[in-house]
Short mmCIF file of C-alpha atoms (C1' of nucleotides) in Angstrom, two decimals:
data_model
loop_
_atom_site.label_atom_id
_atom_site.label_comp_id
_atom_site.label_asym_id
_atom_site.label_seq_id
_atom_site.Cartn_x
_atom_site.Cartn_y
_atom_site.Cartn_z
CA MET A 1 -11.11 -32.53 92.45
CA SER A 2 -10.08 -30.67 89.47
CA THR A 3 -13.03 -28.33 88.22
CA GLY A 4 -12.10 -28.98 84.16
CA THR A 5 -10.78 -32.83 84.07
CA THR A 6 -13.89 -35.03 85.38
CA LEU A 7 -14.35 -38.62 84.86
CA ALA A 8 -17.28 -37.87 82.70
CA ASN A 9 -15.24 -35.93 80.09
CA ILE A 10 -12.53 -38.73 80.20
CA ARG A 11 -15.68 -41.09 79.46
CA ASN A 12 -16.56 -38.73 76.40
CA LEU A 13 -12.92 -38.45 75.37
CA LEU A 14 -12.51 -42.61 75.33
CA HIS A 15 -15.62 -42.90 73.70
CA GLN A 16 -14.84 -40.19 70.97
CA SER A 17 -11.47 -41.66 70.51
CA GLY A 18 -12.77 -44.99 69.86
CA PHE A 19 -11.84 -46.60 73.14
CA LYS A 20 -13.89 -48.79 75.46
CA LEU A 21 -14.75 -47.67 79.09
CA THR A 22 -13.79 -50.83 80.80
CA PRO A 23 -14.01 -51.04 84.85
CA GLN A 24 -10.57 -51.10 84.96
CA ARG A 25 -9.84 -47.99 83.00
CA GLU A 26 -12.54 -45.99 84.91
CA ALA A 27 -10.86 -47.36 88.26
CA THR A 28 -7.55 -46.21 87.04
CA VAL A 29 -8.47 -42.86 86.02
CA LEU A 30 -10.58 -42.46 89.32
CA VAL A 31 -7.35 -43.11 91.28
CA LEU A 32 -5.47 -40.46 89.07
CA LEU A 33 -8.18 -37.72 89.84
CA GLU A 34 -8.05 -38.80 93.57
CA ASN A 35 -4.30 -38.24 93.89
CA GLU A 36 -3.80 -35.75 91.49
CA LYS A 37 -0.96 -33.99 93.54
CA ASP A 38 1.03 -37.12 94.29
CA HIS A 39 2.98 -38.06 91.11
CA LEU A 40 2.33 -41.50 91.15
CA SER A 41 4.38 -44.21 89.66
CA ALA A 42 3.10 -47.05 87.72
CA GLU A 43 3.35 -49.54 90.57
CA GLU A 44 2.07 -46.91 93.14
CA ILE A 45 -1.16 -46.34 90.84
CA TYR A 46 -1.62 -50.03 90.60
CA MET A 47 -1.50 -50.82 94.16
CA LEU A 48 -4.20 -48.17 94.61
CA VAL A 49 -6.67 -49.07 91.53
CA LYS A 50 -6.23 -52.97 92.72
CA LYS A 51 -8.40 -51.78 96.11
CA LYS A 52 -11.08 -50.55 93.51
CA SER A 53 -10.77 -53.51 90.93
CA PRO A 54 -8.88 -56.21 92.88
CA GLU A 55 -8.63 -58.48 89.49
CA ILE A 56 -6.66 -56.36 87.81
CA GLY A 57 -3.05 -57.27 86.62
CA LEU A 58 -0.10 -54.46 86.48
CA ALA A 59 0.40 -54.85 82.53
CA THR A 60 -3.20 -53.52 82.13
CA VAL A 61 -2.19 -50.57 84.37
CA TYR A 62 0.70 -49.86 82.20
CA ARG A 63 -1.54 -50.02 78.99
CA THR A 64 -4.31 -47.68 80.51
CA LEU A 65 -1.81 -45.37 81.59
CA GLU A 66 -0.16 -45.23 78.03
CA MET A 67 -3.26 -44.60 76.30
CA LEU A 68 -4.19 -41.87 78.65
CA THR A 69 -0.90 -40.51 78.04
CA GLU A 70 -1.28 -40.75 74.10
CA LEU A 71 -4.69 -39.02 74.74
CA LYS A 72 -2.97 -36.16 76.62
CA VAL A 73 -5.35 -36.76 79.65
CA VAL A 74 -2.45 -37.85 81.62
CA ASP A 75 1.29 -36.32 81.31
CA LYS A 76 4.01 -39.01 81.94
CA VAL A 77 7.42 -37.16 83.45
CA SER A 78 10.80 -39.32 83.72
CA PHE A 79 13.38 -37.98 86.78
CA ASN A 80 16.65 -39.64 87.16
CA ASP A 81 15.53 -42.55 89.12
CA GLY A 82 14.26 -45.23 86.54
CA LEU A 83 10.74 -44.47 87.41
CA SER A 84 8.05 -43.00 85.59
CA ARG A 85 5.36 -40.72 87.24
CA TYR A 86 1.74 -40.07 85.93
CA ASP A 87 -0.21 -36.95 86.39
CA VAL A 88 -3.72 -35.99 85.30
CA ARG A 89 -3.33 -32.87 82.89
CA LYS A 90 -5.40 -30.33 83.96
CA GLU A 91 -7.53 -29.20 81.40
CA GLY A 92 -7.20 -25.69 79.78
CA ALA A 93 -3.82 -25.43 81.74
CA LYS A 94 -1.69 -23.17 79.85
CA HIS A 95 1.22 -24.91 80.84
CA PHE A 96 2.74 -27.96 81.96
CA HIS A 97 3.38 -27.68 85.94
CA HIS A 98 7.02 -27.54 87.17
CA HIS A 99 8.41 -29.83 89.71
CA LEU A 100 10.46 -29.41 92.88
CA LEU A 101 12.49 -32.90 93.45
CA CYS A 102 14.14 -33.26 96.87
CA LEU A 103 17.49 -34.58 96.27
CA GLU A 104 17.29 -35.87 100.15
CA CYS A 105 13.80 -37.44 100.45
CA GLY A 106 13.12 -37.77 97.05
CA SER A 107 9.65 -35.83 97.28
CA ILE A 108 7.92 -34.12 94.70
CA GLU A 109 6.56 -30.98 94.53
CA GLU A 110 4.46 -29.02 92.18
CA VAL A 111 5.28 -25.45 91.01
CA GLU A 112 1.81 -24.27 89.20
CA ASP A 113 2.97 -20.75 88.20
CA ASP A 114 4.24 -19.70 84.85
CA LEU A 115 7.79 -19.61 85.34
CA LEU A 116 8.97 -19.42 81.78
CA GLY A 117 6.88 -16.69 80.21
CA ASP A 118 7.32 -16.33 76.51
CA VAL A 119 10.43 -18.76 76.57
CA GLU A 120 8.58 -21.21 74.15
CA LEU A 121 7.91 -18.35 71.64
CA ILE A 122 11.55 -17.34 71.90
CA VAL A 123 12.56 -21.19 71.24
CA GLU A 124 10.16 -21.56 68.23
CA LYS A 125 11.86 -18.39 66.60
CA LYS A 126 15.55 -18.76 67.56
CA TYR A 127 15.67 -22.62 66.96
CA HIS A 128 12.78 -22.92 64.44
CA PHE A 129 11.39 -25.60 67.19
CA LEU A 130 7.83 -26.37 66.88
CA VAL A 131 7.09 -26.75 70.76
CA LYS A 132 4.37 -28.81 71.59
CA ASP A 133 4.89 -28.85 75.58
CA HIS A 134 7.88 -28.86 77.87
CA ARG A 135 9.16 -30.16 81.03
CA LEU A 136 11.03 -27.99 83.91
CA THR A 137 12.09 -29.53 87.09
CA PHE A 138 14.50 -28.22 90.04
CA HIS A 139 16.59 -30.75 91.57
CA GLY A 140 17.12 -29.11 95.41
CA ILE A 141 16.77 -29.88 98.80
CA CYS A 142 13.09 -29.20 100.04
CA SER A 143 11.95 -27.14 103.16
CA LYS A 144 11.89 -30.24 105.63
CA CYS A 145 15.27 -31.68 104.96
CA GLN A 146 17.02 -27.97 105.16
CA LEU A 147 15.18 -27.99 108.43
CA LYS A 148 16.34 -31.66 109.17
CA LYS A 149 19.71 -30.54 108.26
CA LYS A 150 19.71 -27.75 110.42
CA GLU A 151 18.61 -29.60 113.41
CA GLN A 152 21.37 -32.22 112.90
CA ALA A 153 23.90 -29.56 112.55
CA VAL A 154 23.31 -28.37 115.97
CA LEU A 155 23.05 -31.88 117.03
CA ASP A 156 26.22 -32.17 115.86
CA LYS A 157 27.70 -29.27 117.34
CA GLU A 158 26.26 -30.31 120.46
CA ALA A 159 27.87 -33.82 120.48
CA ALA A 160 31.11 -32.51 119.79
CA ALA A 161 30.80 -29.74 122.63
CA THR A 162 30.04 -32.71 124.93
CA THR A 163 32.90 -34.69 123.85
CA LEU A 164 35.52 -32.23 124.35
CA PRO A 165 37.48 -32.52 127.56
CA MET B 1 36.17 -29.19 73.08
CA SER B 2 35.32 -26.74 75.73
CA THR B 3 38.00 -24.39 77.09
CA GLY B 4 36.98 -25.34 80.48
CA THR B 5 36.48 -29.03 80.90
CA THR B 6 39.43 -31.21 79.94
CA LEU B 7 41.03 -34.38 80.55
CA ALA B 8 43.47 -32.81 82.89
CA ASN B 9 41.26 -30.95 84.92
CA ILE B 10 38.95 -34.50 85.26
CA ARG B 11 42.36 -36.16 86.27
CA ASN B 12 42.82 -33.97 89.21
CA LEU B 13 39.52 -33.94 90.21
CA LEU B 14 39.61 -37.64 90.31
CA HIS B 15 42.86 -37.78 92.51
CA GLN B 16 41.56 -35.01 95.03
CA SER B 17 38.30 -37.36 95.25
CA GLY B 18 40.58 -40.31 96.26
CA PHE B 19 39.51 -41.83 92.85
CA LYS B 20 42.00 -44.00 90.80
CA LEU B 21 42.84 -42.75 86.96
CA THR B 22 42.47 -45.77 85.09
CA PRO B 23 42.61 -46.18 81.25
CA GLN B 24 38.98 -47.36 81.04
CA ARG B 25 37.70 -44.31 83.28
CA GLU B 26 40.17 -42.16 80.85
CA ALA B 27 38.71 -43.66 77.58
CA THR B 28 35.61 -42.84 78.64
CA VAL B 29 36.04 -39.22 79.29
CA LEU B 30 37.78 -38.84 76.39
CA VAL B 31 34.54 -40.14 74.56
CA LEU B 32 32.30 -37.95 76.55
CA LEU B 33 34.65 -35.06 75.55
CA GLU B 34 34.51 -35.75 71.94
CA ASN B 35 30.81 -36.54 71.96
CA GLU B 36 29.68 -33.38 73.87
CA LYS B 37 27.11 -32.56 71.98
CA ASP B 38 25.54 -35.58 71.15
CA HIS B 39 23.43 -36.69 74.25
CA LEU B 40 24.75 -40.23 74.35
CA SER B 41 23.23 -43.35 76.01
CA ALA B 42 25.43 -45.47 77.98
CA GLU B 43 25.22 -48.34 75.51
CA GLU B 44 26.36 -45.54 72.51
CA ILE B 45 28.98 -44.57 75.05
CA TYR B 46 29.79 -48.29 75.49
CA MET B 47 30.29 -48.82 72.04
CA LEU B 48 32.74 -45.68 71.31
CA VAL B 49 34.72 -46.47 74.46
CA LYS B 50 34.95 -50.17 73.19
CA LYS B 51 37.31 -48.89 70.38
CA LYS B 52 39.98 -47.06 72.68
CA SER B 53 39.49 -49.82 75.43
CA PRO B 54 38.55 -52.93 73.57
CA GLU B 55 38.29 -55.39 76.96
CA ILE B 56 35.99 -52.95 78.83
CA GLY B 57 32.69 -54.00 80.19
CA LEU B 58 29.59 -52.50 79.79
CA ALA B 59 29.03 -52.52 83.59
CA THR B 60 32.49 -50.70 83.99
CA VAL B 61 30.74 -47.94 81.67
CA TYR B 62 27.84 -47.51 83.84
CA ARG B 63 30.14 -47.48 87.09
CA THR B 64 32.00 -44.80 85.66
CA LEU B 65 29.08 -42.71 84.11
CA GLU B 66 27.72 -42.83 87.77
CA MET B 67 31.01 -41.86 89.40
CA LEU B 68 31.73 -39.02 86.81
CA THR B 69 28.14 -37.85 87.55
CA GLU B 70 28.32 -38.06 91.38
CA LEU B 71 31.54 -35.53 90.60
CA LYS B 72 29.48 -33.53 88.87
CA VAL B 73 31.75 -33.73 85.96
CA VAL B 74 28.79 -35.52 84.17
CA ASP B 75 25.34 -34.80 83.89
CA LYS B 76 22.76 -37.62 83.40
CA VAL B 77 19.35 -36.72 82.00
CA SER B 78 16.10 -38.67 81.54
CA PHE B 79 13.62 -38.19 78.91
CA ASN B 80 10.65 -40.36 78.48
CA ASP B 81 12.08 -43.12 76.72
CA GLY B 82 13.66 -45.13 79.39
CA LEU B 83 17.30 -44.26 78.61
CA SER B 84 19.50 -41.90 80.38
CA ARG B 85 21.97 -39.70 78.31
CA TYR B 86 24.92 -38.38 79.55
CA ASP B 87 26.72 -34.78 79.08
CA VAL B 88 29.98 -33.31 80.17
CA ARG B 89 29.09 -30.48 82.25
CA LYS B 90 30.46 -27.29 81.08
CA GLU B 91 32.76 -26.27 83.74
CA GLY B 92 31.84 -22.52 84.93
CA ALA B 93 28.45 -22.86 83.24
CA LYS B 94 25.92 -20.88 85.16
CA HIS B 95 23.04 -23.25 84.27
CA PHE B 96 22.19 -26.43 83.01
CA HIS B 97 21.73 -26.29 79.44
CA HIS B 98 18.17 -26.89 77.74
CA HIS B 99 17.49 -29.89 75.70
CA LEU B 100 14.81 -29.75 72.46
CA LEU B 101 13.37 -33.24 71.94
CA CYS B 102 11.97 -33.91 68.69
CA LEU B 103 8.72 -36.18 68.90
CA GLU B 104 9.29 -36.97 65.28
CA CYS B 105 12.73 -38.41 65.10
CA GLY B 106 13.85 -38.59 68.41
CA SER B 107 16.80 -35.98 67.92
CA ILE B 108 17.97 -34.06 71.11
CA GLU B 109 19.27 -30.50 70.23
CA GLU B 110 21.03 -27.99 73.08
CA VAL B 111 19.76 -24.94 74.07
CA GLU B 112 22.75 -22.92 75.75
CA ASP B 113 20.90 -19.89 76.41
CA ASP B 114 19.81 -18.64 79.54
CA LEU B 115 16.09 -19.02 79.22
CA LEU B 116 15.29 -19.08 83.07
CA GLY B 117 16.76 -15.67 84.22
CA ASP B 118 16.11 -15.39 88.07
CA VAL B 119 13.38 -18.30 88.22
CA GLU B 120 15.45 -20.12 90.70
CA LEU B 121 15.46 -17.44 93.01
CA ILE B 122 12.28 -17.23 92.86
CA VAL B 123 11.73 -20.58 93.22
CA GLU B 124 13.96 -20.82 96.34
CA LYS B 125 11.98 -17.80 98.00
CA LYS B 126 8.17 -18.31 97.08
CA TYR B 127 8.71 -22.13 97.62
CA HIS B 128 11.38 -22.68 100.35
CA PHE B 129 13.43 -25.11 98.13
CA LEU B 130 16.97 -24.64 97.93
CA VAL B 131 17.65 -25.11 94.55
CA LYS B 132 21.05 -26.82 93.09
CA ASP B 133 20.10 -27.88 89.33
CA HIS B 134 17.16 -27.98 87.22
CA ARG B 135 16.38 -29.46 84.08
CA LEU B 136 14.45 -28.12 81.15
CA THR B 137 13.41 -29.93 77.94
CA PHE B 138 10.97 -29.08 75.36
CA HIS B 139 9.04 -31.47 73.55
CA GLY B 140 8.04 -30.75 69.82
CA ILE B 141 9.04 -30.93 66.20
CA CYS B 142 12.54 -30.21 64.77
CA SER B 143 12.99 -28.02 61.89
CA LYS B 144 14.06 -31.36 59.63
CA CYS B 145 10.89 -32.88 60.50
CA GLN B 146 8.64 -29.63 60.12
CA LEU B 147 10.34 -29.52 56.81
CA LYS B 148 9.35 -33.15 56.21
CA LYS B 149 5.86 -32.86 57.29
CA LYS B 150 5.63 -29.98 54.68
CA GLU B 151 6.76 -32.15 52.01
CA GLN B 152 4.75 -34.72 52.81
CA ALA B 153 1.52 -32.23 52.99
CA VAL B 154 2.31 -31.12 49.38
CA LEU B 155 2.69 -34.85 48.28
CA ASP B 156 -0.31 -36.13 49.81
CA LYS B 157 -2.34 -33.07 48.15
CA GLU B 158 -0.46 -33.89 44.80
CA ALA B 159 -1.64 -37.50 45.21
CA ALA B 160 -5.06 -36.41 46.15
CA ALA B 161 -5.32 -34.09 43.24
CA THR B 162 -3.99 -36.92 40.79
CA THR B 163 -6.64 -39.44 41.86
CA LEU B 164 -9.59 -37.16 41.27
CA PRO B 165 -11.21 -37.68 38.43
"C1'" DT C 1 59.70 -53.52 94.77
"C1'" DT C 2 55.85 -54.69 97.66
"C1'" DT C 3 51.27 -54.09 99.62
"C1'" DA C 4 46.93 -52.32 100.12
"C1'" DT C 5 42.69 -52.16 98.32
"C1'" DA C 6 40.38 -50.10 94.39
"C1'" DT C 7 38.78 -51.50 90.12
"C1'" DT C 8 37.75 -54.66 86.41
"C1'" DA C 9 35.55 -58.19 83.51
"C1'" DA C 10 32.32 -61.46 82.90
"C1'" DT C 11 28.22 -63.35 84.33
"C1'" DA C 12 24.24 -63.06 87.02
"C1'" DA C 13 20.44 -60.62 88.86
"C1'" DT C 14 16.95 -56.96 89.21
"C1'" DC C 15 13.29 -54.32 87.88
"C1'" DA C 16 10.22 -51.61 85.00
"C1'" DT C 17 8.08 -52.36 81.79
"C1'" DT C 18 6.46 -54.64 77.19
"C1'" DA C 19 4.66 -58.58 74.57
"C1'" DT C 20 2.02 -62.73 73.80
"C1'" DA C 21 -1.82 -65.67 73.63
"C1'" DA C 22 -6.32 -67.58 75.41
"C1'" DA C 23 -10.32 -65.79 77.53
"C1'" DT C 24 -13.19 -62.51 78.85
"C1'" DT C 25 -16.21 -57.94 78.02
"C1'" DA C 26 -17.87 -53.61 76.17
"C1'" DA C 27 -20.92 -52.16 73.13
"C1'" DA C 28 -22.74 -51.93 68.23
"C1'" DA C 29 -25.50 -54.77 65.20
"C1'" DA C 30 -29.41 -57.63 64.36
"C1'" DT D 1 -33.07 -58.94 74.17
"C1'" DT D 2 -29.64 -61.47 71.87
"C1'" DT D 3 -25.55 -62.20 68.94
"C1'" DT D 4 -21.36 -60.52 66.92
"C1'" DT D 5 -17.35 -58.45 66.89
"C1'" DA D 6 -13.09 -57.13 67.98
"C1'" DA D 7 -11.35 -54.37 71.61
"C1'" DT D 8 -9.41 -55.56 76.29
"C1'" DT D 9 -8.12 -58.48 79.94
"C1'" DT D 10 -5.40 -62.07 82.71
"C1'" DA D 11 -1.60 -64.47 83.44
"C1'" DT D 12 2.37 -65.21 82.33
"C1'" DA D 13 6.87 -64.61 79.74
"C1'" DA D 14 9.65 -61.67 77.67
"C1'" DT D 15 12.84 -57.67 77.11
"C1'" DG D 16 16.24 -54.35 77.59
"C1'" DA D 17 18.41 -51.07 81.09
"C1'" DT D 18 20.90 -51.00 84.60
"C1'" DT D 19 23.14 -52.89 88.96
"C1'" DA D 20 25.00 -56.55 91.91
"C1'" DT D 21 28.43 -60.25 92.63
"C1'" DT D 22 32.96 -62.73 92.88
"C1'" DA D 23 37.46 -63.52 91.53
"C1'" DA D 24 41.08 -61.47 89.07
"C1'" DT D 25 43.69 -57.58 87.78
"C1'" DA D 26 45.59 -53.14 88.33
"C1'" DT D 27 46.95 -48.71 90.30
"C1'" DA D 28 49.66 -45.70 93.37
"C1'" DA D 29 51.22 -45.24 97.63
"C1'" DA D 30 54.43 -46.80 100.94
#
DNA sequence: TTTATATTAATAATCATTATAAATTAAAAA
DNA sequence: TTTTTAATTTATAATGATTATTAATATAAA
């Protein structure tokens, strides 16, 4: 549980922004807070929220996520798989966290390090582009799949050795 | 027209990879090469290809783009708008080019500068993640919309001044 | 020239997401 | 506390980007 972004904070924000706090919205926020590291899709969030708010409809989850995204409570990220993922924004975070997307198993890991340094300033000055946010995703192979591939390579080698007369 | 990635190169690559060179595929590649800077969606590409290959179907464009993406001739990028965009990959490019996405008008500009330096190495070493590619997108306001906003602010100010008694 | 099979067009289907309209409810007002 | 208002929800339909299917067509190797 992040020290900054809490249910109470989000309640306040909704109120200040003129939105009502419904049980469905609260359940959705709770699920997001409980699963901060998981980069859940809307459908996944829906399934989890349903356990807290069984009558909820998928469309409501989508609406809630959209509202939270516009309020900048939540970050929405698209990878190349046709799904959007939703993360609670770390309050006070200086930059958006980055993602490591495994091309083999589809797992997504977070990188909190500030990898960009002053790049936003460079972009603003050189390209006259007022930067509000950014997204950085690395596509590659996670350590687990790298291990798997090594093991598989070993097995393949042994199988070939066994086959030889 | 990039000096590296040409129709001839792509023809060779298709052949070497065991794919046939159909007029539809050729037309698609031509459109992509002619519109390198434009970050076209599948639908936009389809409309352009149709001018060269009037009988072509949208599904064929999708299939061709998918094949070119798998062959790494084309890069597919997703922003948060539900569409995928397709760019010809610059042959020999050391890194993927970056994007400036304007939140106001939706325009997309390219950044060719290498903004990341050795970040991929850092990620590989620290996170044990074998990096194959990356995507970096800046969300913000383009210079045109910044100008527009300034002009609008000026107009608003004048309107307010006119209204005052 | 023939053959094999990759590829296409036309159409249907899928799926993530959004729209719709009646019903419900949160919270402000009385 | 009750009433009112309009925001919000549910259930369902609709949308649009993309993929699957199948008969027809076409590329390129033999």
